[in-house]
Short mmCIF file of C-alpha atoms and ligand atoms in Angstrom, two decimals:
data_model
loop_
_atom_site.label_atom_id
_atom_site.label_comp_id
_atom_site.label_asym_id
_atom_site.label_seq_id
_atom_site.Cartn_x
_atom_site.Cartn_y
_atom_site.Cartn_z
CA MET I 1 54.86 26.55 -43.28
CA VAL I 2 55.53 25.88 -39.65
CA VAL I 3 52.79 26.19 -37.11
CA PHE I 4 53.34 29.25 -34.98
CA CYS I 5 51.20 28.42 -32.02
CA ARG I 6 49.74 25.37 -30.45
CA ASN I 7 46.97 25.34 -27.96
CA SER I 8 43.27 24.98 -27.66
CA ARG I 9 41.24 28.16 -27.82
CA GLY I 10 39.68 26.78 -24.67
CA LYS I 11 42.84 27.47 -22.69
CA SER I 12 44.50 30.65 -21.66
CA CYS I 13 47.81 31.12 -23.43
CA ARG I 14 49.42 31.65 -20.05
CA GLY I 15 47.60 29.05 -17.99
CA PRO I 16 49.20 26.06 -16.31
CA ASP I 17 48.80 24.04 -19.51
CA GLY I 18 50.46 26.87 -21.40
CA ILE I 19 52.02 26.26 -24.72
CA ASP I 20 55.67 25.86 -25.24
CA TRP I 21 56.17 28.76 -27.62
CA ASN I 22 59.91 28.42 -27.31
CA THR I 23 60.07 25.26 -29.35
CA ILE I 24 59.04 27.08 -32.50
CA LYS I 25 61.85 26.60 -34.99
CA THR I 26 61.11 28.57 -38.11
CA PRO I 27 59.03 31.67 -38.67
CA PRO I 28 55.97 31.26 -40.87
CA LYS I 29 56.20 32.79 -44.30
CA VAL I 30 53.39 35.16 -45.13
CA PRO I 31 52.94 35.53 -48.88
CA THR I 32 52.39 39.20 -49.72
CA SER I 33 52.90 38.94 -53.46
CA PRO I 34 51.58 38.46 -56.01
CA LEU I 35 48.25 39.95 -54.98
CA PRO I 36 45.25 37.69 -55.57
CA PRO I 37 43.15 38.14 -58.73
CA THR I 38 40.40 40.76 -58.72
CA ASP I 39 37.50 38.32 -58.29
CA ILE I 40 39.10 36.92 -55.13
CA LYS I 41 39.80 40.40 -53.77
CA ASP I 42 36.23 41.49 -54.51
CA LYS I 43 34.89 38.46 -52.71
CA TYR I 44 36.98 38.50 -49.55
CA TRP I 45 38.52 41.90 -49.00
CA ASN I 46 37.12 44.92 -47.16
CA GLN I 47 34.62 43.02 -45.07
CA CYS I 48 35.72 43.77 -41.55
CA GLN I 49 33.04 45.26 -39.38
CA HIS I 50 33.89 48.21 -37.16
CA GLN I 51 31.64 50.67 -35.36
CA SER I 52 28.94 48.19 -36.21
CA TRP I 53 26.44 45.94 -34.43
CA TYR I 54 27.87 43.18 -36.69
CA PHE I 55 31.31 43.60 -35.08
CA ALA I 56 31.11 40.56 -32.77
CA PRO I 57 29.57 38.00 -35.18
CA TRP I 58 31.67 39.00 -38.19
CA HIS I 59 34.88 38.61 -36.21
CA ARG I 60 33.76 35.24 -34.83
CA GLY I 61 33.35 33.88 -38.36
CA TYR I 62 36.71 35.35 -39.32
CA LEU I 63 38.50 33.64 -36.41
CA MET I 64 36.75 30.34 -37.09
CA ALA I 65 37.77 30.33 -40.75
CA LEU I 66 41.37 31.19 -39.92
CA GLU I 67 41.43 28.49 -37.26
CA MET I 68 40.17 25.92 -39.77
CA GLN I 69 42.89 26.93 -42.20
CA ILE I 70 45.64 26.62 -39.61
CA ARG I 71 44.20 23.41 -38.16
CA ALA I 72 44.27 21.83 -41.61
CA ILE I 73 48.00 22.55 -41.82
CA VAL I 74 48.59 21.39 -38.24
CA THR I 75 46.86 18.09 -38.97
CA GLU I 76 48.82 17.66 -42.16
CA LEU I 77 51.98 17.96 -40.07
CA ASN I 78 50.65 15.30 -37.68
CA GLY I 79 49.71 17.85 -35.04
CA PRO I 80 46.59 17.65 -32.87
CA ASP I 81 43.37 17.66 -34.88
CA ASP I 82 41.66 19.75 -32.19
CA TRP I 83 44.13 22.60 -32.51
CA ALA I 84 42.55 25.98 -31.83
CA LEU I 85 43.57 29.61 -31.46
CA PRO I 86 44.51 30.77 -27.95
CA TYR I 87 43.26 33.94 -26.28
CA TRP I 88 44.93 36.67 -24.22
CA ASN I 89 42.86 37.64 -21.22
CA TYR I 90 44.37 40.99 -20.21
CA PHE I 91 41.81 41.15 -17.39
CA GLY I 92 43.16 37.94 -15.84
CA GLY I 93 44.74 39.65 -12.82
CA GLU I 94 48.35 39.58 -11.61
CA LYS I 95 50.49 40.51 -14.59
CA GLU I 96 48.13 39.14 -17.21
CA ASN I 97 47.74 42.61 -18.70
CA LYS I 98 51.33 42.33 -19.95
CA ILE I 99 51.76 40.87 -23.42
CA PRO I 100 52.59 37.12 -23.17
CA PRO I 101 56.41 36.76 -23.14
CA ALA I 102 56.34 34.47 -26.17
CA PHE I 103 55.59 37.59 -28.22
CA THR I 104 58.40 39.76 -26.92
CA GLN I 105 61.48 37.58 -27.38
CA ARG I 106 63.39 38.60 -30.49
CA PHE I 107 65.03 35.23 -31.02
CA LEU I 108 64.02 31.71 -30.20
CA GLU I 109 67.58 30.56 -30.17
CA LYS I 110 70.68 31.96 -31.74
CA ASP I 111 69.84 33.56 -35.10
CA THR I 112 66.33 32.11 -35.27
CA PRO I 113 63.93 35.05 -35.26
CA ASN I 114 60.78 34.66 -33.20
CA PRO I 115 57.84 34.80 -35.62
CA LEU I 116 55.61 36.16 -32.86
CA PHE I 117 57.82 39.19 -32.34
CA VAL I 118 57.30 42.34 -34.37
CA THR I 119 59.23 45.58 -33.94
CA GLU I 120 56.20 47.76 -34.72
CA ARG I 121 54.72 47.53 -31.24
CA HIS I 122 55.23 50.51 -28.98
CA GLY I 123 52.88 50.06 -26.01
CA PRO I 124 50.60 52.53 -24.21
CA ASP I 125 53.52 54.72 -23.11
CA ASN I 126 55.25 54.42 -26.51
CA ASP I 127 58.42 53.09 -24.88
CA GLY I 128 58.32 49.48 -26.06
CA ASN I 129 56.80 48.20 -22.83
CA ILE I 130 53.74 46.34 -24.12
CA TYR I 131 50.87 46.08 -21.67
CA ILE I 132 47.25 47.06 -21.38
CA LYS I 133 46.95 50.19 -19.29
CA LEU I 134 43.94 49.23 -17.21
CA PHE I 135 44.19 52.38 -15.06
CA LYS I 136 45.61 55.84 -15.58
CA ASP I 137 46.39 57.84 -12.44
CA GLY I 138 44.10 55.48 -10.55
CA LYS I 139 41.19 56.04 -12.94
CA PRO I 140 39.73 52.97 -14.73
CA ARG I 141 40.72 53.15 -18.39
CA VAL I 142 40.40 49.75 -20.08
CA THR I 143 37.49 47.89 -18.51
CA GLN I 144 35.09 44.95 -18.71
CA LYS I 145 32.10 47.15 -17.97
CA CYS I 146 30.48 46.16 -21.27
CA GLU I 147 29.77 42.81 -19.61
CA LEU I 148 27.47 44.53 -17.12
CA LYS I 149 25.11 45.67 -19.87
CA THR I 150 21.86 43.76 -20.15
CA VAL I 151 20.92 44.59 -23.73
CA TYR I 152 22.89 44.03 -26.93
CA THR I 153 21.65 46.98 -28.94
CA GLY I 154 20.67 50.52 -28.12
CA ASP I 155 21.88 54.08 -28.17
CA GLN I 156 23.24 53.87 -24.63
CA ASN I 157 24.25 51.29 -22.06
CA CYS I 158 24.43 48.39 -24.46
CA PHE I 159 26.90 45.58 -25.11
CA GLY I 160 27.03 45.51 -28.90
CA GLY I 161 26.40 49.08 -30.05
CA PRO I 162 23.55 50.77 -31.91
CA GLU I 163 21.84 49.26 -34.93
CA THR I 164 24.01 49.95 -37.98
CA GLU I 165 24.43 49.11 -41.61
CA PHE I 166 27.46 47.30 -43.02
CA SER I 167 30.47 48.54 -41.02
CA HIS I 168 28.99 51.97 -40.76
CA TYR I 169 31.27 54.55 -39.26
CA GLY I 170 29.51 57.64 -38.04
CA LYS I 171 26.97 56.29 -35.56
CA ILE I 172 27.32 57.29 -31.93
CA PHE I 173 28.92 54.50 -29.94
CA PRO I 174 28.54 54.26 -26.17
CA GLU I 175 31.80 54.40 -24.22
CA GLU I 176 31.26 51.00 -22.61
CA SER I 177 30.32 48.76 -25.54
CA LEU I 178 32.53 45.73 -26.30
CA GLU I 179 33.97 47.34 -29.40
CA THR I 180 34.69 50.74 -27.85
CA ASN I 181 36.16 49.40 -24.63
CA PRO I 182 38.13 47.14 -24.33
CA HIS I 183 38.53 46.34 -28.05
CA ASN I 184 39.68 49.73 -29.37
CA PHE I 185 41.89 50.44 -26.35
CA VAL I 186 43.78 47.15 -26.61
CA HIS I 187 44.61 47.83 -30.26
CA ASN I 188 46.16 51.21 -29.46
CA ASP I 189 47.81 50.11 -26.22
CA VAL I 190 49.72 47.37 -28.03
CA GLY I 191 50.44 49.37 -31.18
CA GLY I 192 51.18 52.80 -29.75
CA VAL I 193 52.99 55.42 -31.82
CA VAL I 194 56.56 56.74 -32.02
CA THR I 195 57.33 60.02 -33.80
CA GLY I 196 54.15 59.72 -35.81
CA ASN I 197 54.72 56.08 -36.83
CA GLU I 198 51.94 53.91 -35.50
CA GLY I 199 52.49 50.33 -34.43
CA LEU I 200 50.75 47.66 -36.51
CA MET I 201 47.98 47.11 -33.98
CA SER I 202 47.08 50.83 -33.96
CA ASP I 203 46.00 50.73 -37.59
CA PRO I 204 42.96 48.65 -38.61
CA ASN I 205 44.55 48.12 -42.03
CA ALA I 206 47.73 46.59 -40.55
CA ALA I 207 46.65 45.16 -37.18
CA ALA I 208 46.27 41.56 -38.36
CA LEU I 209 49.97 41.48 -39.34
CA ASP I 210 50.82 41.40 -35.64
CA PRO I 211 50.19 37.83 -34.37
CA ILE I 212 48.93 39.18 -31.02
CA PHE I 213 45.91 40.49 -32.98
CA TYR I 214 44.38 36.99 -33.06
CA LEU I 215 44.79 36.44 -29.32
CA HIS I 216 43.19 39.82 -28.71
CA HIS I 217 40.22 39.05 -30.93
CA CYS I 218 39.80 35.58 -29.41
CA ASN I 219 39.52 37.30 -26.04
CA ILE I 220 36.91 39.69 -27.42
CA ASP I 221 35.07 36.66 -28.80
CA ARG I 222 35.35 34.96 -25.40
CA MET I 223 33.86 38.04 -23.73
CA TRP I 224 30.88 37.87 -26.09
CA ALA I 225 30.47 34.16 -25.28
CA ALA I 226 30.70 34.93 -21.55
CA TRP I 227 28.11 37.70 -21.83
CA ASN I 228 25.72 35.27 -23.55
CA ALA I 229 26.50 32.51 -21.04
CA LYS I 230 25.31 34.87 -18.31
CA GLY I 231 21.87 34.79 -19.92
CA ASN I 232 22.02 37.92 -22.06
CA SER I 233 20.37 37.74 -25.47
CA ASN I 234 21.63 38.73 -28.87
CA PRO I 235 19.41 40.84 -31.13
CA SER I 236 16.34 39.05 -32.46
CA GLU I 237 15.82 41.37 -35.43
CA THR I 238 16.11 39.77 -38.86
CA LYS I 239 18.40 42.65 -39.87
CA TRP I 240 20.96 41.42 -37.35
CA LEU I 241 20.36 37.66 -37.56
CA GLY I 242 20.49 37.62 -41.34
CA GLY I 243 23.41 40.03 -41.58
CA PRO I 244 23.84 42.94 -43.97
CA LYS I 245 22.32 40.96 -46.85
CA GLU I 246 18.95 41.63 -45.17
CA ILE I 247 19.44 45.34 -45.82
CA GLY I 248 20.62 44.90 -49.39
CA GLU I 249 24.36 44.82 -48.70
CA ARG I 250 27.01 42.18 -49.19
CA GLU I 251 27.23 38.88 -47.34
CA PHE I 252 30.00 37.75 -45.01
CA VAL I 253 32.19 35.17 -46.73
CA MET I 254 35.44 33.47 -45.67
CA PRO I 255 37.90 31.17 -47.45
CA LEU I 256 38.17 27.66 -45.99
CA PRO I 257 40.79 24.94 -46.53
CA ASP I 258 40.75 23.14 -49.90
CA GLY I 259 39.58 26.22 -51.77
CA LYS I 260 36.09 26.04 -50.26
CA GLU I 261 34.25 29.15 -49.15
CA TRP I 262 31.86 29.79 -46.29
CA THR I 263 29.06 32.32 -46.43
CA TYR I 264 27.67 33.03 -42.99
CA THR I 265 25.30 35.25 -41.07
CA PRO I 266 25.36 36.38 -37.43
CA ASN I 267 22.66 33.78 -36.74
CA ASP I 268 25.06 31.05 -37.91
CA VAL I 269 27.64 31.91 -35.25
CA THR I 270 25.67 32.62 -32.08
CA ASN I 271 25.56 29.10 -30.63
CA LEU I 272 28.97 27.86 -29.48
CA ASP I 273 27.72 24.31 -28.88
CA ALA I 274 26.58 24.05 -32.47
CA LEU I 275 29.93 25.44 -33.61
CA ASP I 276 31.73 22.83 -31.55
CA TYR I 277 33.99 25.06 -29.55
CA SER I 278 34.09 26.42 -26.04
CA TYR I 279 36.19 28.48 -23.65
CA ASP I 280 37.64 27.30 -20.37
CA ASN I 281 36.76 30.59 -18.74
CA LEU I 282 33.39 32.24 -19.19
CA LYS I 283 33.57 34.30 -16.03
CA THR I 284 32.46 37.89 -16.42
CA GLU I 285 32.68 41.08 -14.45
CA LYS I 286 30.74 40.57 -11.24
CA VAL I 287 26.98 40.87 -11.32
CA ALA I 288 25.77 44.34 -12.15
CA VAL I 289 24.70 46.45 -9.25
CA ASP I 290 21.24 47.77 -9.84
CA ILE I 291 22.35 51.21 -11.01
CA THR I 292 18.82 52.57 -10.94
CA SER I 293 18.15 51.59 -7.31
CA GLU I 294 21.52 52.98 -6.32
CA ARG I 295 20.76 56.23 -8.09
CA LEU I 296 17.30 56.64 -6.59
CA GLU I 297 18.73 56.09 -3.13
CA LYS I 298 21.30 58.81 -3.71
CA LEU I 299 18.61 61.18 -4.97
CA GLY I 300 16.45 60.40 -1.94
CA ILE I 301 13.62 58.92 -3.98
CA PRO I 302 11.82 56.09 -2.17
CA ILE I 303 11.95 52.78 -3.98
CA LEU I 304 8.42 51.47 -3.85
CA ASP I 305 8.19 48.48 -6.05
CA HIS I 306 11.51 46.93 -6.78
CA ALA I 307 10.22 44.27 -9.13
CA LYS I 308 8.49 46.84 -11.29
CA LEU I 309 11.53 49.07 -11.30
CA THR I 310 13.83 46.31 -12.44
CA GLU I 311 11.43 45.41 -15.19
CA SER I 312 11.18 48.97 -16.43
CA THR I 313 14.94 49.46 -16.53
CA MET I 314 15.68 46.13 -18.15
CA ASP I 315 13.31 46.30 -21.09
CA ASN I 316 14.68 46.12 -24.56
CA ASN I 317 12.84 49.09 -25.94
CA GLU I 318 15.06 51.90 -26.99
CA LYS I 319 14.55 54.94 -24.85
CA PRO I 320 14.03 58.21 -26.68
CA THR I 321 16.92 60.65 -26.53
CA GLU I 322 16.73 64.36 -27.15
CA LEU I 323 19.34 67.08 -27.65
CA VAL I 324 19.36 69.57 -24.77
CA ALA I 325 22.74 71.33 -25.03
CA ALA I 326 25.62 71.87 -27.45
CA ASN I 327 28.86 73.78 -27.78
CA GLN I 328 29.47 76.33 -30.54
CA GLY I 329 30.72 73.78 -33.03
CA SER I 330 33.85 72.25 -34.38
CA PHE I 331 37.25 72.72 -32.78
CA GLU I 332 40.71 71.22 -32.90
CA ILE I 333 42.22 69.14 -30.09
CA LYS I 334 45.47 70.69 -28.92
CA ASN I 335 48.27 69.33 -26.80
CA ALA I 336 47.79 69.73 -23.05
CA VAL I 337 44.13 70.59 -22.62
CA THR I 338 41.38 71.90 -24.93
CA LYS I 339 38.32 73.47 -23.33
CA THR I 340 34.86 74.21 -24.63
CA THR I 341 31.55 75.28 -23.14
CA VAL I 342 28.37 73.33 -23.76
CA ASN I 343 25.31 75.58 -23.46
CA PHE I 344 21.85 74.34 -22.54
CA SER I 345 18.84 75.57 -24.45
CA ASP I 346 16.15 76.98 -22.12
CA LYS I 347 13.72 74.37 -23.33
CA GLY I 348 16.22 71.55 -22.94
CA LEU I 349 17.20 72.51 -19.42
CA LYS I 350 13.56 72.86 -18.43
CA LYS I 351 12.82 69.33 -19.57
CA VAL I 352 15.78 67.95 -17.62
CA SER I 353 15.01 69.85 -14.42
CA THR I 354 11.30 68.99 -14.65
CA SER I 355 12.21 65.32 -14.84
CA PHE I 356 14.04 65.77 -11.52
CA LEU I 357 11.27 67.80 -9.89
CA LYS I 358 8.60 65.22 -10.49
CA ALA I 359 10.93 62.30 -9.91
CA SER I 360 9.58 59.19 -8.27
CA ALA I 361 10.31 55.49 -8.47
CA GLU I 362 7.84 55.38 -11.32
CA GLU I 363 9.18 58.44 -13.07
CA ILE I 364 12.92 58.15 -12.87
CA PRO I 365 14.80 61.35 -13.76
CA ASP I 366 16.48 61.53 -17.16
CA ARG I 367 19.85 59.96 -17.74
CA ILE I 368 22.24 62.43 -19.35
CA TYR I 369 24.95 61.78 -21.94
CA LEU I 370 27.77 63.88 -23.32
CA VAL I 371 28.37 63.18 -27.00
CA LEU I 372 31.59 63.85 -28.92
CA GLU I 373 30.24 64.11 -32.45
CA ASN I 374 32.19 63.48 -35.64
CA VAL I 375 35.67 63.26 -34.22
CA LYS I 376 38.01 63.23 -37.22
CA GLY I 377 41.72 63.03 -37.77
CA ASN I 378 44.68 61.48 -39.53
CA ILE I 379 45.96 59.35 -36.64
CA ASN I 380 44.53 56.37 -34.70
CA ALA I 381 46.94 56.01 -31.82
CA ASN I 382 45.64 58.45 -29.27
CA THR I 383 43.27 58.49 -26.33
CA LEU I 384 41.24 61.44 -25.13
CA GLU I 385 40.53 62.01 -21.47
CA VAL I 386 37.27 63.89 -21.04
CA SER I 387 36.19 65.86 -17.99
CA VAL I 388 33.12 67.93 -17.22
CA ASN I 389 33.18 70.75 -14.65
CA ASN I 390 36.63 69.55 -13.60
CA GLN I 391 35.41 66.02 -12.90
CA HIS I 392 36.90 63.14 -14.85
CA ILE I 393 34.20 61.32 -16.79
CA GLY I 394 36.05 58.91 -19.05
CA PHE I 395 38.56 58.00 -21.73
CA ILE I 396 37.95 57.56 -25.45
CA SER I 397 40.25 55.52 -27.72
CA LEU I 398 40.64 56.85 -31.26
CA PHE I 399 41.46 53.48 -32.88
CA GLY I 400 39.99 53.54 -36.39
CA LEU I 401 39.87 57.35 -36.58
CA ARG I 402 41.86 57.70 -39.79
CA ASN I 403 39.73 55.29 -41.83
CA ALA I 404 36.51 56.72 -40.42
CA SER I 405 37.58 60.20 -41.51
CA LEU I 406 38.20 59.32 -45.16
CA ASP I 407 35.54 60.59 -47.55
CA ASP I 408 35.37 57.23 -49.31
CA SER I 409 34.93 55.24 -46.09
CA HIS I 410 31.69 53.39 -45.45
CA GLY I 411 30.47 56.20 -43.22
CA GLY I 412 31.24 58.84 -45.84
CA GLY I 413 33.95 60.46 -43.75
CA ASN I 414 31.77 61.14 -40.73
CA GLY I 415 34.55 60.22 -38.33
CA LEU I 416 33.85 58.58 -34.99
CA SER I 417 31.22 59.64 -32.47
CA PHE I 418 31.10 58.61 -28.82
CA SER I 419 28.77 59.09 -25.90
CA LEU I 420 29.76 59.25 -22.24
CA ASP I 421 27.37 58.91 -19.34
CA ILE I 422 27.37 62.10 -17.22
CA THR I 423 24.22 61.33 -15.22
CA ASN I 424 26.24 61.42 -11.99
CA ILE I 425 27.30 64.99 -12.59
CA ILE I 426 23.74 66.15 -13.27
CA ASP I 427 22.49 64.23 -10.21
CA GLU I 428 25.03 66.06 -8.07
CA LEU I 429 24.06 69.44 -9.49
CA HIS I 430 20.47 68.62 -8.63
CA LEU I 431 21.39 67.64 -5.07
CA GLU I 432 23.24 70.94 -4.68
CA ASN I 433 20.17 72.81 -5.98
CA ASP I 434 22.19 74.08 -8.92
CA LEU I 435 20.29 72.37 -11.68
CA GLU I 436 17.60 74.95 -12.37
CA ASN I 437 20.12 77.77 -12.77
CA LEU I 438 22.47 75.72 -14.87
CA LYS I 439 23.48 77.49 -18.05
CA SER I 440 26.34 75.39 -19.31
CA LEU I 441 28.89 72.68 -18.67
CA ASP I 442 32.65 73.14 -19.02
CA VAL I 443 34.19 70.33 -21.01
CA ALA I 444 37.94 69.70 -21.09
CA ILE I 445 39.70 67.21 -23.37
CA THR I 446 43.28 66.03 -22.89
CA PRO I 447 45.07 63.74 -25.36
CA ASP I 448 47.33 60.97 -24.01
CA ASN I 449 49.88 61.30 -26.81
CA GLU I 450 51.49 64.42 -28.17
CA ILE I 451 49.79 65.73 -31.31
CA LEU I 452 52.57 66.39 -33.81
CA SER I 453 52.50 69.29 -36.27
CA ASP I 454 51.42 67.12 -39.22
CA THR I 455 48.66 65.48 -37.20
CA LYS I 456 45.22 66.89 -36.69
CA ILE I 457 42.31 65.79 -34.53
CA THR I 458 39.05 67.73 -34.63
CA VAL I 459 35.71 67.37 -32.88
CA GLY I 460 32.63 68.30 -34.91
CA ARG I 461 30.50 69.25 -31.94
CA ILE I 462 29.97 68.40 -28.31
CA SER I 463 26.39 67.94 -27.30
CA VAL I 464 24.33 66.74 -24.37
CA TYR I 465 21.38 64.40 -24.72
CA ARG I 466 18.70 63.53 -22.20
CA GLU I 467 17.35 60.02 -22.18
CA LYS I 468 13.84 59.72 -20.84
CA GLN I 469 13.57 56.76 -18.45
CU1 CU M 501 40.19 44.57 -33.76
#
């Protein structure tokens, strides 16, 4: 086997010390048959963690084990013994959101196919132009906003998603968690879909066959490292630190060189120094603006004690959420735009408007979230644009939708559920004195890609939750 990339994970694959991909002579051979024996499959297969608070640590162990395997081969071939996987920082500015050119050349030289090139990549516009679509019509689409979160776990506004079991589809994931955005978007933007055929990266079962997968996941891993380097803490619960074994499920285990195996927990992979690797760039999205102070100012609520306010909004305790509105129930997403009305219950609306009426710096009005519950379908490569009362509120990537919708999936076919922050819209209604008479919200959903006749995407319900502050 010939080594297909050479760099340190500590360096950007496009930096000044960039690798010389063009010197690669022969494509690596990936053995796909015969399949391994059952005991090996049972041990190593079907571990990957998606829609899970174990997403970041499981993938770190996976990358480390793969890196050790490749490094062993590199060393055997007299290559550098500090070889490491590179990363692709699509947020690096300039044209860094374009796939590195080493991956797009068909041939290295005459008749020598480029092992980093795969045909099954279609890009965000499905035209073969592979880039990460950071904005759509000027609206932020793929973002680093997860890095502004100050807690790892919670129902809303968190970096790593809600507490879950082993790769448990079906929990509600906030729109700005690491896994939801950028991770899911990058998969679909690279993979895309043409006449119903998804690119490799658009399908969780095939994504790792595209070599760019590893550079994407190294960047996700780097973002986790950067978030920690900024002083943010990982969960301290035993259920997270000890991994799914703590809740009676299987352990994470990876094959290492020389037939060895490595069983690991999230706690084993949180400290980069102890793991003996680092990144050259741990810069994150600029420091979070104090969203609560900004909001209170807009609502005309005097900020009395800033220190106290910061403390109350930064605590780790989960804030209770409560259903206050819902649409009639399940519906199918159509091409162009699909509309539905989300009706408030009298009781729910009263609670929300009361929280505004008695608002003060000590009693901050509710934050409000729109939830797309149990989105199901037989395609991954699509993105939904969601608006409320004709105002754009966000994009949702459907990467992983097909697996999550299967009855025998870990989530029992519950599909994917997402929440989007619509506090701004409710704040504005309050400022216009429209909140008390509010009956409903008009929700509109527009898919990025055409939904073909043999493809179906449904939403189980759209609801609105209040989060007491
Ligand atoms: Cu992934």
